[in-house]
mmCIF file of C-alpha atoms and ligand atoms in Angstrom:
data_model
loop_
_atom_site.group_PDB
_atom_site.id
_atom_site.type_symbol
_atom_site.label_atom_id
_atom_site.label_comp_id
_atom_site.label_asym_id
_atom_site.label_seq_id
_atom_site.Cartn_x
_atom_site.Cartn_y
_atom_site.Cartn_z
ATOM 1 C CA MET A 929 137.201 -76.863 270.500
ATOM 2 C CA LYS A 930 136.320 -73.179 270.167
ATOM 3 C CA LYS A 931 136.279 -71.794 273.693
ATOM 4 C CA VAL A 932 133.665 -69.444 275.068
ATOM 5 C CA LYS A 933 135.246 -66.107 276.003
ATOM 6 C CA LEU A 934 134.769 -64.765 279.505
ATOM 7 C CA GLY A 935 135.168 -61.201 280.701
ATOM 8 C CA VAL A 936 135.676 -61.363 284.468
ATOM 9 C CA LEU A 937 134.918 -58.248 286.523
ATOM 10 C CA VAL A 938 136.559 -57.966 289.945
ATOM 11 C CA SER A 939 137.021 -55.366 292.659
ATOM 12 C CA GLY A 940 138.972 -57.235 295.302
ATOM 13 C CA SER A 941 140.970 -60.299 296.179
ATOM 14 C CA GLY A 942 139.657 -62.394 293.297
ATOM 15 C CA THR A 943 139.660 -65.862 294.812
ATOM 16 C CA ASN A 944 136.699 -66.738 292.583
ATOM 17 C CA LEU A 945 138.621 -65.423 289.582
ATOM 18 C CA GLN A 946 141.470 -67.743 290.641
ATOM 19 C CA ALA A 947 139.114 -70.732 290.754
ATOM 20 C CA ILE A 948 137.918 -69.865 287.234
ATOM 21 C CA LEU A 949 141.492 -69.404 285.962
ATOM 22 C CA ASN A 950 142.398 -72.793 287.439
ATOM 23 C CA ALA A 951 139.404 -74.482 285.786
ATOM 24 C CA CYS A 952 140.313 -72.868 282.448
ATOM 25 C CA LYS A 953 143.731 -74.551 282.531
ATOM 26 C CA LYS A 954 142.098 -77.878 281.619
ATOM 27 C CA SER A 955 142.034 -78.323 277.856
ATOM 28 C CA SER A 956 138.563 -79.893 278.122
ATOM 29 C CA TYR A 957 137.096 -76.852 279.925
ATOM 30 C CA PRO A 958 134.817 -75.036 277.449
ATOM 31 C CA ALA A 959 135.702 -71.452 278.416
ATOM 32 C CA GLU A 960 138.720 -69.151 278.670
ATOM 33 C CA VAL A 961 139.293 -65.816 280.376
ATOM 34 C CA ALA A 962 139.659 -63.219 277.605
ATOM 35 C CA VAL A 963 139.987 -60.233 279.931
ATOM 36 C CA VAL A 964 139.899 -59.326 283.620
ATOM 37 C CA ILE A 965 138.591 -55.846 284.365
ATOM 38 C CA SER A 966 138.756 -54.133 287.731
ATOM 39 C CA ASN A 967 137.187 -50.856 288.794
ATOM 40 C CA ASN A 968 139.686 -50.821 291.668
ATOM 41 C CA PRO A 969 143.338 -50.286 290.704
ATOM 42 C CA GLU A 970 144.438 -51.988 293.962
ATOM 43 C CA ALA A 971 142.472 -55.212 293.412
ATOM 44 C CA TYR A 972 144.609 -58.319 293.910
ATOM 45 C CA GLY A 973 142.513 -59.915 291.172
ATOM 46 C CA LEU A 974 144.585 -57.892 288.673
ATOM 47 C CA ILE A 975 147.778 -59.576 289.898
ATOM 48 C CA ARG A 976 146.127 -62.975 289.622
ATOM 49 C CA ALA A 977 145.225 -62.176 286.005
ATOM 50 C CA GLN A 978 148.794 -61.065 285.237
ATOM 51 C CA LYS A 979 150.238 -64.201 286.863
ATOM 52 C CA ALA A 980 147.975 -66.291 284.643
ATOM 53 C CA LYS A 981 149.108 -64.228 281.625
ATOM 54 C CA ARG A 982 145.614 -62.912 281.001
ATOM 55 C CA LEU A 983 144.834 -59.421 279.764
ATOM 56 C CA SER A 984 143.994 -57.177 282.724
ATOM 57 C CA ILE A 985 142.491 -53.718 282.462
ATOM 58 C CA ILE A 986 141.671 -51.075 285.078
ATOM 59 C CA ILE A 987 138.543 -49.054 284.433
ATOM 60 C CA SER A 988 138.091 -46.922 287.517
ATOM 61 C CA HIS A 989 134.556 -45.660 288.042
ATOM 62 C CA LYS A 990 136.154 -42.616 289.683
ATOM 63 C CA ASP A 991 137.328 -41.431 286.266
ATOM 64 C CA PHE A 992 133.755 -41.035 285.025
ATOM 65 C CA GLU A 993 131.092 -38.493 285.852
ATOM 66 C CA THR A 994 128.123 -40.784 285.354
ATOM 67 C CA ARG A 995 127.423 -44.465 285.862
ATOM 68 C CA GLU A 996 126.392 -44.717 282.223
ATOM 69 C CA SER A 997 129.654 -43.289 280.864
ATOM 70 C CA PHE A 998 131.595 -45.773 283.047
ATOM 71 C CA GLU A 999 129.441 -48.651 281.835
ATOM 72 C CA LYS A 1000 129.750 -47.559 278.200
ATOM 73 C CA VAL A 1001 133.543 -47.968 278.392
ATOM 74 C CA LEU A 1002 133.106 -51.266 280.251
ATOM 75 C CA HIS A 1003 130.759 -52.513 277.535
ATOM 76 C CA ASP A 1004 132.986 -51.356 274.668
ATOM 77 C CA THR A 1005 136.047 -52.996 276.256
ATOM 78 C CA LEU A 1006 134.214 -56.320 276.676
ATOM 79 C CA LYS A 1007 133.043 -56.132 273.051
ATOM 80 C CA GLU A 1008 136.566 -55.323 271.825
ATOM 81 C CA GLN A 1009 137.758 -58.521 273.499
ATOM 82 C CA LYS A 1010 134.873 -60.473 271.875
ATOM 83 C CA VAL A 1011 133.555 -61.562 275.258
ATOM 84 C CA ASP A 1012 130.582 -63.969 275.250
ATOM 85 C CA TYR A 1013 129.777 -63.931 278.991
ATOM 86 C CA VAL A 1014 130.438 -61.392 281.725
ATOM 87 C CA ILE A 1015 131.389 -62.960 285.051
ATOM 88 C CA LEU A 1016 130.926 -60.919 288.216
ATOM 89 C CA ALA A 1017 133.504 -62.267 290.651
ATOM 90 C CA GLY A 1018 133.295 -59.914 293.596
ATOM 91 C CA PHE A 1019 132.563 -56.840 291.463
ATOM 92 C CA MET A 1020 131.424 -54.157 293.894
ATOM 93 C CA ARG A 1021 129.641 -51.738 291.539
ATOM 94 C CA ILE A 1022 125.935 -51.858 290.856
ATOM 95 C CA LEU A 1023 125.319 -52.271 287.146
ATOM 96 C CA SER A 1024 122.478 -50.180 285.768
ATOM 97 C CA PRO A 1025 119.734 -51.344 283.370
ATOM 98 C CA PHE A 1026 121.726 -49.607 280.592
ATOM 99 C CA PHE A 1027 124.464 -52.256 280.882
ATOM 100 C CA ILE A 1028 122.309 -55.185 281.943
ATOM 101 C CA LYS A 1029 119.974 -54.860 278.928
ATOM 102 C CA LYS A 1030 122.962 -55.056 276.582
ATOM 103 C CA TRP A 1031 124.067 -58.334 278.209
ATOM 104 C CA LYS A 1032 120.705 -59.996 278.855
ATOM 105 C CA ASN A 1033 121.237 -63.580 280.090
ATOM 106 C CA LYS A 1034 124.973 -63.127 279.552
ATOM 107 C CA ILE A 1035 126.006 -61.916 283.020
ATOM 108 C CA LEU A 1036 126.646 -64.441 285.793
ATOM 109 C CA ASN A 1037 127.042 -63.560 289.456
ATOM 110 C CA ILE A 1038 127.948 -65.562 292.529
ATOM 111 C CA HIS A 1039 126.208 -64.813 295.797
ATOM 112 C CA PRO A 1040 127.276 -66.251 299.172
ATOM 113 C CA ALA A 1041 123.783 -67.215 300.392
ATOM 114 C CA LEU A 1042 120.780 -69.186 299.213
ATOM 115 C CA LEU A 1043 118.783 -66.594 297.286
ATOM 116 C CA PRO A 1044 116.213 -65.185 297.668
ATOM 117 C CA SER A 1045 117.388 -65.192 301.305
ATOM 118 C CA PHE A 1046 119.952 -62.593 302.305
ATOM 119 C CA PRO A 1047 120.458 -60.602 299.081
ATOM 120 C CA GLY A 1048 122.832 -57.644 298.981
ATOM 121 C CA THR A 1049 126.142 -57.223 300.745
ATOM 122 C CA HIS A 1050 127.461 -59.137 303.810
ATOM 123 C CA ALA A 1051 125.228 -62.110 303.048
ATOM 124 C CA ILE A 1052 127.344 -64.611 305.003
ATOM 125 C CA GLN A 1053 127.206 -62.457 308.112
ATOM 126 C CA GLN A 1054 123.497 -61.752 307.598
ATOM 127 C CA ALA A 1055 122.685 -65.482 307.575
ATOM 128 C CA PHE A 1056 124.975 -66.079 310.560
ATOM 129 C CA ASP A 1057 123.511 -63.226 312.649
ATOM 130 C CA TYR A 1058 119.954 -64.201 311.733
ATOM 131 C CA GLY A 1059 120.499 -67.642 313.204
ATOM 132 C CA ALA A 1060 119.705 -69.445 309.958
ATOM 133 C CA LYS A 1061 120.278 -73.203 310.195
ATOM 134 C CA ILE A 1062 121.042 -73.519 306.501
ATOM 135 C CA THR A 1063 122.751 -71.161 304.094
ATOM 136 C CA GLY A 1064 124.777 -71.720 300.951
ATOM 137 C CA VAL A 1065 125.853 -70.354 297.594
ATOM 138 C CA THR A 1066 123.911 -69.277 294.501
ATOM 139 C CA VAL A 1067 125.106 -68.713 290.944
ATOM 140 C CA HIS A 1068 122.561 -66.749 288.950
ATOM 141 C CA PHE A 1069 122.064 -64.656 285.859
ATOM 142 C CA VAL A 1070 121.953 -60.950 286.578
ATOM 143 C CA ASP A 1071 118.766 -59.065 285.899
ATOM 144 C CA GLU A 1072 117.832 -55.526 286.817
ATOM 145 C CA GLY A 1073 117.079 -56.291 290.475
ATOM 146 C CA THR A 1074 119.510 -56.877 293.327
ATOM 147 C CA ASP A 1075 120.372 -60.594 293.289
ATOM 148 C CA THR A 1076 116.987 -61.451 291.749
ATOM 149 C CA GLY A 1077 117.988 -63.050 288.438
ATOM 150 C CA PRO A 1078 117.303 -66.656 287.320
ATOM 151 C CA ILE A 1079 119.147 -69.236 289.429
ATOM 152 C CA ILE A 1080 121.593 -71.535 287.624
ATOM 153 C CA LEU A 1081 123.043 -73.537 290.547
ATOM 154 C CA GLN A 1082 122.731 -73.558 294.316
ATOM 155 C CA GLU A 1083 124.438 -75.538 297.031
ATOM 156 C CA ALA A 1084 123.284 -75.622 300.632
ATOM 157 C CA LEU A 1085 125.400 -75.718 303.768
ATOM 158 C CA ALA A 1086 124.258 -76.370 307.344
ATOM 159 C CA ILE A 1087 125.336 -73.793 309.910
ATOM 160 C CA LYS A 1088 126.414 -76.012 312.775
ATOM 161 C CA GLU A 1089 125.866 -74.801 316.338
ATOM 162 C CA GLY A 1090 128.951 -73.095 317.703
ATOM 163 C CA THR A 1091 130.466 -72.449 314.251
ATOM 164 C CA SER A 1092 132.325 -69.142 314.080
ATOM 165 C CA LEU A 1093 131.645 -66.581 311.366
ATOM 166 C CA LYS A 1094 135.209 -67.078 310.132
ATOM 167 C CA LYS A 1095 134.717 -70.827 309.769
ATOM 168 C CA LEU A 1096 131.405 -70.283 307.983
ATOM 169 C CA GLU A 1097 133.049 -67.826 305.565
ATOM 170 C CA GLU A 1098 135.765 -70.366 304.780
ATOM 171 C CA SER A 1099 133.209 -73.092 304.099
ATOM 172 C CA ILE A 1100 131.148 -70.784 301.878
ATOM 173 C CA HIS A 1101 134.180 -69.709 299.840
ATOM 174 C CA LYS A 1102 135.181 -73.345 299.357
ATOM 175 C CA ILE A 1103 131.766 -74.047 297.835
ATOM 176 C CA GLU A 1104 131.945 -70.892 295.693
ATOM 177 C CA HIS A 1105 135.236 -71.956 294.175
ATOM 178 C CA ARG A 1106 133.675 -75.237 293.050
ATOM 179 C CA LEU A 1107 130.214 -73.977 292.065
ATOM 180 C CA PHE A 1108 131.152 -70.969 289.912
ATOM 181 C CA PRO A 1109 133.383 -72.878 287.458
ATOM 182 C CA LYS A 1110 130.702 -75.594 287.287
ATOM 183 C CA ALA A 1111 127.951 -73.073 286.429
ATOM 184 C CA ILE A 1112 130.174 -71.398 283.826
ATOM 185 C CA GLU A 1113 130.826 -74.803 282.291
ATOM 186 C CA LEU A 1114 127.095 -75.578 282.055
ATOM 187 C CA VAL A 1115 126.324 -72.214 280.477
ATOM 188 C CA SER A 1116 129.277 -72.416 278.076
ATOM 189 C CA LYS A 1117 128.215 -75.878 276.926
ATOM 190 C CA LYS A 1118 124.632 -74.588 276.536
ATOM 191 C CA LYS A 1119 123.473 -77.243 278.960
ATOM 192 C CA ILE A 1120 120.819 -74.962 280.369
ATOM 193 C CA ARG A 1121 117.329 -74.048 279.246
ATOM 194 C CA HIS A 1122 115.394 -70.902 280.177
ATOM 195 C CA VAL A 1123 111.754 -71.638 280.992
ATOM 196 C CA GLY A 1124 110.327 -68.306 282.077
ATOM 197 C CA ARG A 1125 112.491 -67.270 285.014
ATOM 198 C CA LYS A 1126 113.475 -70.866 285.691
ATOM 199 C CA ILE A 1127 116.656 -72.470 284.456
ATOM 200 C CA PHE A 1128 116.459 -76.168 283.670
ATOM 201 C CA LEU A 1129 119.671 -78.112 283.409
ATOM 202 C CA GLY A 1130 120.150 -80.254 280.316
ATOM 203 C CA ARG A 1131 120.881 -79.394 276.716
ATOM 204 C CA SER A 1132 118.752 -76.553 275.289
HETATM 205 C C1 GRF B 2020 132.500 -63.699 297.166
HETATM 206 O O1 GRF B 2020 132.134 -64.102 298.452
HETATM 207 C C2 GRF B 2020 131.287 -63.586 296.290
HETATM 208 O O2 GRF B 2020 130.270 -64.455 296.643
HETATM 209 C C3 GRF B 2020 130.834 -62.176 296.481
HETATM 210 O O3 GRF B 2020 132.013 -61.424 296.622
HETATM 211 C C4 GRF B 2020 133.046 -62.270 297.149
HETATM 212 C C5 GRF B 2020 134.238 -62.112 296.245
HETATM 213 O O4 GRF B 2020 135.380 -62.732 296.742
HETATM 214 N N1 GRF B 2020 129.989 -61.756 295.385
HETATM 215 P P1 GRF B 2020 136.658 -62.912 295.841
HETATM 216 O O5 GRF B 2020 137.103 -61.513 295.383
HETATM 217 O O6 GRF B 2020 136.315 -63.778 294.672
HETATM 218 O O7 GRF B 2020 137.691 -63.530 296.717
#
């Protein structure tokens, strides 16, 4: 089986990267991590990549004068590694239309809330502070808006009365680590269909 090549972008601890690396260990899994790129030289995600014997590259945005020149190197590096899909696994840089247009329907992101509720950063805390009764996790394609792209998978989670923020974060991350590899599998196997902005599951 020819595996789909993933380029995983991280900025931090990389627990989602780890879940993807673990899923990729199965011979039946349709994708493999071709490269892990971090804009943050200190990201623990880089160590995870090295431990899994995956190519890891630091491209620090601080070394570039403009967002576009940073993204040009990012794009060229992903192309050099023959990446099919770009996976945002806690990547803390906003990608501009310059990059997003080049990878239309090829960038997946995970968001720790049920979009379109609570987009942007600190989504778990936002839902918790708001007093939402239900939150969850969304995996979506990235478009030019902030967390507005077509939704691939979502899973809901009830926020029980008296739950602490810490407990909620743990429960959300547990879902993320299951949902992201599942969404990547569906996309890699082409078991999704774009109908306008909607994604239908089932072979295209
Ligand atoms: C996750 O909560 C993800 O939803 C968000 O950033 C966090 C990354 O965590 N986009 P990790 O680096 O994968 O541990």
